[in-house]
GROMACS .gro file of C-alpha atoms in nm:
model
  340
    1MET     CA    1  -2.706 -16.511  -5.374
    2THR     CA    2  -2.842 -16.520  -5.067
    3LEU     CA    3  -2.876 -16.730  -4.790
    4THR     CA    4  -3.222 -16.826  -4.546
    5THR     CA    5  -3.161 -16.888  -4.207
    6HIS     CA    6  -3.382 -16.844  -3.923
    7GLU     CA    7  -3.368 -16.663  -3.604
    8TRP     CA    8  -3.506 -16.528  -3.303
    9GLN     CA    9  -3.585 -16.160  -3.187
   10LEU     CA   10  -3.629 -16.004  -2.856
   11ALA     CA   11  -3.997 -15.871  -3.005
   12ALA     CA   12  -4.052 -15.640  -2.631
   13ARG     CA   13  -3.837 -15.600  -2.291
   14PRO     CA   14  -4.027 -15.877  -2.034
   15HIS     CA   15  -4.198 -15.695  -1.791
   16GLY     CA   16  -4.165 -15.954  -1.496
   17GLU     CA   17  -4.101 -16.324  -1.638
   18PRO     CA   18  -4.088 -16.330  -1.994
   19THR     CA   19  -4.353 -16.437  -2.195
   20PRO     CA   20  -4.362 -16.599  -2.517
   21ASP     CA   21  -4.494 -16.280  -2.686
   22ASP     CA   22  -4.145 -16.140  -2.543
   23PHE     CA   23  -4.006 -16.311  -2.871
   24ARG     CA   24  -4.088 -16.379  -3.251
   25LEU     CA   25  -3.880 -16.640  -3.505
   26VAL     CA   26  -3.853 -16.476  -3.827
   27GLU     CA   27  -3.687 -16.617  -4.188
   28THR     CA   28  -3.435 -16.401  -4.269
   29GLU     CA   29  -3.199 -16.363  -4.547
   30ARG     CA   30  -2.839 -16.333  -4.545
   31PRO     CA   31  -2.576 -16.270  -4.825
   32ASP     CA   32  -2.249 -16.543  -4.892
   33PRO     CA   33  -2.006 -16.482  -4.724
   34GLY     CA   34  -1.758 -16.198  -4.860
   35ASP     CA   35  -1.358 -16.227  -4.796
   36GLY     CA   36  -1.244 -16.317  -4.431
   37GLU     CA   37  -1.621 -16.436  -4.374
   38VAL     CA   38  -1.745 -16.810  -4.269
   39VAL     CA   39  -2.119 -16.957  -4.317
   40VAL     CA   40  -2.159 -17.165  -3.967
   41ARG     CA   41  -2.401 -17.418  -3.931
   42MET     CA   42  -2.453 -17.441  -3.571
   43LEU     CA   43  -2.516 -17.777  -3.391
   44ALA     CA   44  -2.600 -17.674  -3.076
   45MET     CA   45  -2.694 -17.269  -2.875
   46SER     CA   46  -2.710 -17.229  -2.534
   47VAL     CA   47  -2.938 -17.102  -2.316
   48ASP     CA   48  -2.857 -16.925  -1.961
   49PRO     CA   49  -2.982 -16.728  -1.696
   50TYR     CA   50  -2.770 -16.395  -1.766
   51MET     CA   51  -2.953 -16.351  -2.115
   52ARG     CA   52  -3.264 -16.242  -1.917
   53GLY     CA   53  -3.048 -15.946  -1.834
   54ARG     CA   54  -2.990 -15.889  -2.148
   55MET     CA   55  -3.345 -15.827  -2.186
   56ARG     CA   56  -3.356 -15.533  -2.003
   57ALA     CA   57  -3.273 -15.176  -2.149
   58GLY     CA   58  -2.976 -15.002  -1.929
   59LYS     CA   59  -2.631 -15.041  -1.886
   60SER     CA   60  -2.456 -15.365  -1.744
   61TYR     CA   61  -2.180 -15.570  -1.813
   62ALA     CA   62  -2.275 -15.727  -2.084
   63ALA     CA   63  -2.477 -15.506  -2.345
   64ALA     CA   64  -2.872 -15.529  -2.324
   65TRP     CA   65  -3.036 -15.668  -2.670
   66GLU     CA   66  -3.210 -15.455  -2.913
   67VAL     CA   67  -3.567 -15.499  -2.963
   68GLY     CA   68  -3.616 -15.584  -3.280
   69ALA     CA   69  -3.260 -15.705  -3.296
   70THR     CA   70  -3.120 -16.124  -3.336
   71MET     CA   71  -3.008 -16.190  -3.023
   72GLN     CA   72  -2.706 -16.355  -2.923
   73GLY     CA   73  -2.572 -16.628  -2.684
   74GLY     CA   74  -2.305 -16.921  -2.745
   75ALA     CA   75  -2.321 -17.183  -2.997
   76VAL     CA   76  -2.133 -17.427  -3.148
   77GLY     CA   77  -2.152 -17.497  -3.525
   78ARG     CA   78  -1.928 -17.642  -3.794
   79VAL     CA   79  -1.815 -17.426  -4.081
   80VAL     CA   80  -1.978 -17.504  -4.430
   81GLU     CA   81  -1.811 -17.279  -4.619
   82SER     CA   82  -1.536 -17.064  -4.601
   83ARG     CA   83  -1.362 -16.759  -4.729
   84SER     CA   84  -1.069 -16.685  -4.490
   85PRO     CA   85  -0.760 -16.861  -4.477
   86ASP     CA   86  -0.797 -16.964  -4.109
   87VAL     CA   87  -1.132 -17.093  -4.041
   88PRO     CA   88  -1.164 -17.380  -4.281
   89VAL     CA   89  -1.468 -17.584  -4.429
   90GLY     CA   90  -1.565 -17.830  -4.149
   91ALA     CA   91  -1.387 -17.670  -3.847
   92LEU     CA   92  -1.556 -17.727  -3.543
   93VAL     CA   93  -1.606 -17.399  -3.375
   94LEU     CA   94  -1.764 -17.195  -3.063
   95THR     CA   95  -1.962 -16.850  -3.145
   96ASN     CA   96  -2.148 -16.588  -2.955
   97ALA     CA   97  -2.432 -16.615  -3.281
   98GLY     CA   98  -2.670 -16.886  -3.091
   99TRP     CA   99  -3.035 -16.809  -3.119
  100ARG     CA  100  -3.003 -16.878  -3.533
  101ASP     CA  101  -2.968 -17.204  -3.713
  102VAL     CA  102  -2.695 -17.075  -3.970
  103ALA     CA  103  -2.480 -16.780  -3.952
  104VAL     CA  104  -2.239 -16.598  -4.170
  105LEU     CA  105  -1.922 -16.415  -3.948
  106ASP     CA  106  -1.609 -16.286  -4.005
  107ALA     CA  107  -1.383 -16.521  -3.928
  108ARG     CA  108  -1.199 -16.316  -3.667
  109HIS     CA  109  -1.498 -16.368  -3.441
  110VAL     CA  110  -1.523 -16.769  -3.401
  111GLN     CA  111  -1.346 -17.022  -3.210
  112VAL     CA  112  -1.184 -17.327  -3.403
  113LEU     CA  113  -1.244 -17.596  -3.151
  114GLN     CA  114  -1.073 -17.933  -3.105
  115ASP     CA  115  -1.249 -18.205  -3.208
  116LEU     CA  116  -1.234 -18.458  -2.895
  117PRO     CA  117  -1.321 -18.807  -2.919
  118ASP     CA  118  -1.620 -18.919  -2.700
  119ILE     CA  119  -1.718 -18.545  -2.639
  120PRO     CA  120  -2.016 -18.394  -2.747
  121PRO     CA  121  -1.937 -18.071  -2.912
  122SER     CA  122  -2.236 -17.936  -2.664
  123TYR     CA  123  -2.028 -18.021  -2.407
  124HIS     CA  124  -1.817 -17.674  -2.530
  125LEU     CA  125  -2.167 -17.477  -2.401
  126GLY     CA  126  -2.124 -17.621  -2.025
  127VAL     CA  127  -1.869 -17.823  -1.893
  128LEU     CA  128  -1.533 -17.707  -2.091
  129GLY     CA  129  -1.689 -17.363  -2.203
  130MET     CA  130  -1.848 -17.056  -2.026
  131PRO     CA  131  -1.999 -17.217  -1.685
  132GLY     CA  132  -1.748 -17.477  -1.649
  133LEU     CA  133  -1.478 -17.163  -1.642
  134THR     CA  134  -1.711 -16.982  -1.434
  135ALA     CA  135  -1.748 -17.259  -1.120
  136TRP     CA  136  -1.345 -17.301  -1.184
  137ALA     CA  137  -1.269 -16.983  -1.130
  138GLY     CA  138  -1.496 -16.873  -0.897
  139LEU     CA  139  -1.466 -17.165  -0.673
  140PHE     CA  140  -1.033 -17.158  -0.696
  141ARG     CA  141  -1.002 -16.828  -0.706
  142VAL     CA  142  -1.274 -16.581  -0.623
  143ALA     CA  143  -1.332 -16.805  -0.345
  144ALA     CA  144  -0.955 -16.936  -0.272
  145PHE     CA  145  -1.076 -17.307  -0.203
  146GLN     CA  146  -0.840 -17.516  -0.032
  147PRO     CA  147  -0.871 -17.910   0.064
  148GLY     CA  148  -1.059 -17.982   0.404
  149GLU     CA  149  -1.343 -17.676   0.370
  150ASP     CA  150  -1.674 -17.710   0.374
  151VAL     CA  151  -1.865 -17.575   0.064
  152PHE     CA  152  -2.201 -17.478   0.032
  153VAL     CA  153  -2.357 -17.421  -0.365
  154SER     CA  154  -2.646 -17.283  -0.441
  155GLY     CA  155  -2.859 -17.392  -0.781
  156ALA     CA  156  -2.681 -17.698  -0.732
  157ALA     CA  157  -2.814 -17.912  -0.988
  158GLY     CA  158  -2.743 -17.633  -1.265
  159ALA     CA  159  -2.498 -17.597  -1.516
  160VAL     CA  160  -2.231 -17.388  -1.261
  161GLY     CA  161  -2.349 -17.509  -0.948
  162SER     CA  162  -2.296 -17.867  -1.049
  163LEU     CA  163  -1.945 -17.857  -1.157
  164VAL     CA  164  -1.864 -17.637  -0.818
  165GLY     CA  165  -1.953 -17.932  -0.612
  166GLN     CA  166  -1.745 -18.163  -0.812
  167PHE     CA  167  -1.430 -17.967  -0.818
  168ALA     CA  168  -1.435 -17.894  -0.485
  169ARG     CA  169  -1.559 -18.286  -0.393
  170LEU     CA  170  -1.234 -18.394  -0.658
  171ARG     CA  171  -1.037 -18.138  -0.484
  172GLY     CA  172  -1.108 -18.275  -0.105
  173ALA     CA  173  -1.362 -18.106   0.023
  174GLY     CA  174  -1.467 -18.177   0.359
  175ARG     CA  175  -1.766 -18.170   0.294
  176VAL     CA  176  -1.997 -18.022   0.004
  177VAL     CA  177  -2.336 -17.878   0.053
  178GLY     CA  178  -2.588 -17.795  -0.169
  179SER     CA  179  -2.918 -17.644  -0.278
  180ALA     CA  180  -3.155 -17.732  -0.580
  181GLY     CA  181  -3.544 -17.701  -0.654
  182SER     CA  182  -3.688 -18.046  -0.658
  183ALA     CA  183  -3.650 -18.346  -0.466
  184GLU     CA  184  -3.531 -18.551  -0.783
  185LYS     CA  185  -3.253 -18.279  -0.804
  186VAL     CA  186  -3.170 -18.368  -0.402
  187ARG     CA  187  -3.112 -18.729  -0.487
  188TRP     CA  188  -2.887 -18.684  -0.813
  189LEU     CA  189  -2.682 -18.487  -0.619
  190THR     CA  190  -2.629 -18.679  -0.275
  191GLY     CA  191  -2.637 -19.014  -0.526
  192GLU     CA  192  -2.414 -18.968  -0.862
  193LEU     CA  193  -2.283 -18.604  -0.773
  194GLY     CA  194  -2.144 -18.710  -0.437
  195PHE     CA  195  -2.277 -18.448  -0.252
  196ASP     CA  196  -2.241 -18.517   0.095
  197ALA     CA  197  -2.618 -18.302   0.148
  198ALA     CA  198  -2.854 -18.177  -0.004
  199PHE     CA  199  -3.196 -18.031   0.042
  200ASP     CA  200  -3.482 -17.878  -0.158
  201TYR     CA  201  -3.523 -17.506  -0.103
  202HIS     CA  202  -3.906 -17.561  -0.122
  203ALA     CA  203  -3.933 -17.740   0.191
  204GLY     CA  204  -3.865 -17.424   0.453
  205PRO     CA  205  -3.685 -17.164   0.548
  206VAL     CA  206  -3.361 -17.188   0.389
  207ALA     CA  207  -3.151 -17.049   0.660
  208GLU     CA  208  -3.288 -17.385   0.860
  209LEU     CA  209  -3.226 -17.635   0.596
  210LEU     CA  210  -2.870 -17.527   0.558
  211SER     CA  211  -2.792 -17.533   0.939
  212ALA     CA  212  -2.961 -17.855   0.954
  213ALA     CA  213  -2.709 -17.968   0.589
  214ALA     CA  214  -2.418 -17.808   0.785
  215PRO     CA  215  -2.442 -17.790   1.221
  216ASP     CA  216  -2.052 -17.663   1.180
  217GLY     CA  217  -2.095 -17.412   0.938
  218ILE     CA  218  -1.962 -17.323   0.601
  219ASP     CA  219  -1.569 -17.208   0.521
  220VAL     CA  220  -1.710 -17.104   0.134
  221TYR     CA  221  -2.029 -17.036  -0.070
  222PHE     CA  222  -2.086 -17.041  -0.434
  223ASP     CA  223  -2.345 -16.794  -0.480
  224ASN     CA  224  -2.585 -16.862  -0.840
  225VAL     CA  225  -2.930 -16.780  -0.576
  226GLY     CA  226  -2.891 -16.507  -0.393
  227GLY     CA  227  -3.207 -16.334  -0.216
  228ASP     CA  228  -3.250 -16.563   0.108
  229HIS     CA  229  -2.961 -16.827   0.006
  230LEU     CA  230  -2.766 -16.553   0.026
  231GLU     CA  231  -2.888 -16.453   0.374
  232ALA     CA  232  -2.821 -16.764   0.453
  233ALA     CA  233  -2.506 -16.861   0.371
  234VAL     CA  234  -2.329 -16.534   0.564
  235GLY     CA  235  -2.500 -16.634   0.886
  236ALA     CA  236  -2.357 -16.992   0.841
  237LEU     CA  237  -1.969 -16.937   0.717
  238ARG     CA  238  -1.707 -16.950   0.988
  239LEU     CA  239  -1.480 -16.704   1.057
  240HIS     CA  240  -1.273 -16.552   0.742
  241GLY     CA  241  -1.504 -16.758   0.504
  242ARG     CA  242  -1.577 -16.625   0.124
  243ALA     CA  243  -1.848 -16.648  -0.130
  244ALA     CA  244  -1.768 -16.632  -0.428
  245ILE     CA  245  -2.131 -16.448  -0.615
  246CYS     CA  246  -2.205 -16.555  -0.929
  247GLY     CA  247  -2.568 -16.488  -1.007
  248SER     CA  248  -2.893 -16.418  -0.841
  249ILE     CA  249  -3.125 -16.555  -1.035
  250SER     CA  250  -3.401 -16.553  -0.755
  251ALA     CA  251  -3.454 -16.159  -0.898
  252TYR     CA  252  -3.378 -16.156  -1.187
  253ASN     CA  253  -3.742 -16.114  -1.293
  254ALA     CA  254  -3.803 -15.886  -0.969
  255VAL     CA  255  -3.961 -15.596  -1.093
  256GLU     CA  256  -3.847 -15.427  -0.791
  257PRO     CA  257  -3.514 -15.444  -0.637
  258PRO     CA  258  -3.524 -15.706  -0.353
  259PRO     CA  259  -3.375 -15.632   0.022
  260GLY     CA  260  -3.062 -15.748   0.066
  261PRO     CA  261  -2.902 -15.968   0.366
  262ARG     CA  262  -3.032 -15.853   0.662
  263ASN     CA  263  -2.729 -15.997   0.870
  264LEU     CA  264  -2.414 -15.833   0.702
  265SER     CA  265  -2.330 -15.673   1.036
  266LEU     CA  266  -2.190 -16.083   1.037
  267LEU     CA  267  -1.930 -15.946   0.758
  268VAL     CA  268  -1.775 -15.770   1.044
  269ALA     CA  269  -1.792 -15.989   1.307
  270ASN     CA  270  -1.635 -16.302   1.134
  271ARG     CA  271  -1.434 -16.131   0.876
  272LEU     CA  272  -1.620 -16.246   0.588
  273ARG     CA  273  -1.544 -16.169   0.214
  274LEU     CA  274  -1.787 -16.176  -0.031
  275GLN     CA  275  -1.655 -16.148  -0.365
  276GLY     CA  276  -1.842 -16.076  -0.684
  277PHE     CA  277  -1.676 -16.157  -1.062
  278LEU     CA  278  -1.746 -16.230  -1.455
  279VAL     CA  279  -1.580 -16.553  -1.589
  280GLY     CA  280  -1.484 -16.295  -1.847
  281ASP     CA  281  -1.225 -16.162  -1.639
  282HIS     CA  282  -1.014 -16.524  -1.578
  283SER     CA  283  -1.001 -16.633  -1.939
  284ASP     CA  284  -0.600 -16.669  -1.805
  285LEU     CA  285  -0.741 -16.988  -1.627
  286ARG     CA  286  -0.858 -17.146  -1.916
  287PRO     CA  287  -0.549 -17.388  -2.009
  288GLU     CA  288  -0.573 -17.501  -1.626
  289PHE     CA  289  -0.884 -17.579  -1.604
  290LEU     CA  290  -0.953 -17.785  -1.985
  291GLU     CA  291  -0.678 -17.951  -1.870
  292THR     CA  292  -0.766 -18.104  -1.555
  293VAL     CA  293  -1.137 -18.090  -1.689
  294SER     CA  294  -1.059 -18.309  -1.983
  295GLY     CA  295  -0.913 -18.536  -1.778
  296TRP     CA  296  -1.166 -18.520  -1.510
  297LEU     CA  297  -1.352 -18.642  -1.843
  298ALA     CA  298  -1.148 -18.901  -1.953
  299THR     CA  299  -1.158 -19.102  -1.660
  300GLY     CA  300  -1.478 -19.092  -1.552
  301GLU     CA  301  -1.478 -18.884  -1.218
  302LEU     CA  302  -1.683 -18.595  -1.320
  303VAL     CA  303  -2.009 -18.637  -1.426
  304VAL     CA  304  -2.173 -18.438  -1.722
  305ARG     CA  305  -2.539 -18.392  -1.762
  306GLU     CA  306  -2.747 -18.184  -2.021
  307THR     CA  307  -3.115 -18.085  -2.065
  308VAL     CA  308  -3.189 -18.093  -2.449
  309ARG     CA  309  -3.498 -17.976  -2.629
  310GLU     CA  310  -3.475 -18.047  -2.991
  311GLY     CA  311  -3.526 -17.760  -3.322
  312LEU     CA  312  -3.485 -17.375  -3.300
  313GLU     CA  313  -3.826 -17.380  -3.263
  314ASP     CA  314  -3.829 -17.498  -2.886
  315ALA     CA  315  -3.515 -17.216  -2.811
  316VAL     CA  316  -3.756 -16.969  -2.638
  317PRO     CA  317  -3.956 -17.258  -2.435
  318ALA     CA  318  -3.665 -17.384  -2.311
  319PHE     CA  319  -3.495 -17.071  -2.198
  320LEU     CA  320  -3.852 -16.982  -2.013
  321ASP     CA  321  -3.806 -17.314  -1.855
  322LEU     CA  322  -3.464 -17.263  -1.740
  323MET     CA  323  -3.588 -16.955  -1.553
  324ARG     CA  324  -3.845 -17.211  -1.376
  325GLY     CA  325  -3.577 -17.439  -1.290
  326GLY     CA  326  -3.689 -17.747  -1.564
  327ASN     CA  327  -3.310 -17.843  -1.622
  328THR     CA  328  -3.110 -18.081  -1.458
  329GLY     CA  329  -2.715 -17.983  -1.544
  330LYS     CA  330  -2.663 -17.787  -1.860
  331MET     CA  331  -2.991 -17.644  -2.033
  332VAL     CA  332  -2.875 -17.679  -2.435
  333VAL     CA  333  -3.102 -17.654  -2.745
  334ARG     CA  334  -2.945 -17.946  -3.031
  335LEU     CA  335  -3.001 -17.749  -3.393
  336ALA     CA  336  -2.878 -18.011  -3.590
  337THR     CA  337  -2.702 -18.339  -3.607
  338ASP     CA  338  -2.286 -18.326  -3.597
  339ASP     CA  339  -2.202 -18.516  -4.001
  340ALA     CA  340  -1.801 -18.483  -3.929
   0.00000   0.00000   0.00000
């Protein structure tokens, strides 16, 4: 007996900005689960900027997707059939088997999640998942943020950046400044999220916009963008300032290596520290992260927004939109309703 599923495959390696022709949606047959396996019906899947890097050939921190193979990514789902004593039918699970509607998986490769009241399953892909832990580890461990310090976040209206700014504010930042890609996003940052200042990076040179928003400089920079944002932040960091380098989305579609910041001599003069990091190196922080963030969600102190697309067919358009800044907060694709 077989199970029919639908999944996205990488059809070609993109050159520059990906196009719909680089992907294909296919119907496949999956066998019944064997011993130690489970069948998971996906409820929601994540699209994330790091996935652009997995479309390139060559060595990186995450293995490249093979052309013709099913793409992978975070997803939450319900177990609808199980041949494992450790993962029962009905369990809510986190998997790396996104980009498909149903998957037969080794039970050892799924993480059973606790059903939390009033918490949508998709939150495990965002605020309680990889983006949330990325924000937590980058701000508190890598950048070693301390209460009273002034923080600048690039890409501040995205899944990670919107949490970094709020975490800093909730932990007593002196001033929180963010950049975003539209006037509407800027209003969301300074209104609902409580940022002290924000700017639309399309409105002028980033260094000038940052100087106006943080005229006395900054202590901590959380970088999601790279490029001119990183150069501007290096120029604004005070003595012993720190930067946590999470990503550089401004260069993800570049076909030639972009130039680096032109003011790196300031690292010596101001004794700055710029450190790149991967969230997977900081999994030991997960318990304290989940405890604190769950509490902030329960009290309503933490604001969460999702940009939701419906159906597996919309997964690639959602990803392409994400790469153009078409999201506010976490971009997720809802694949099925949760009947649990």
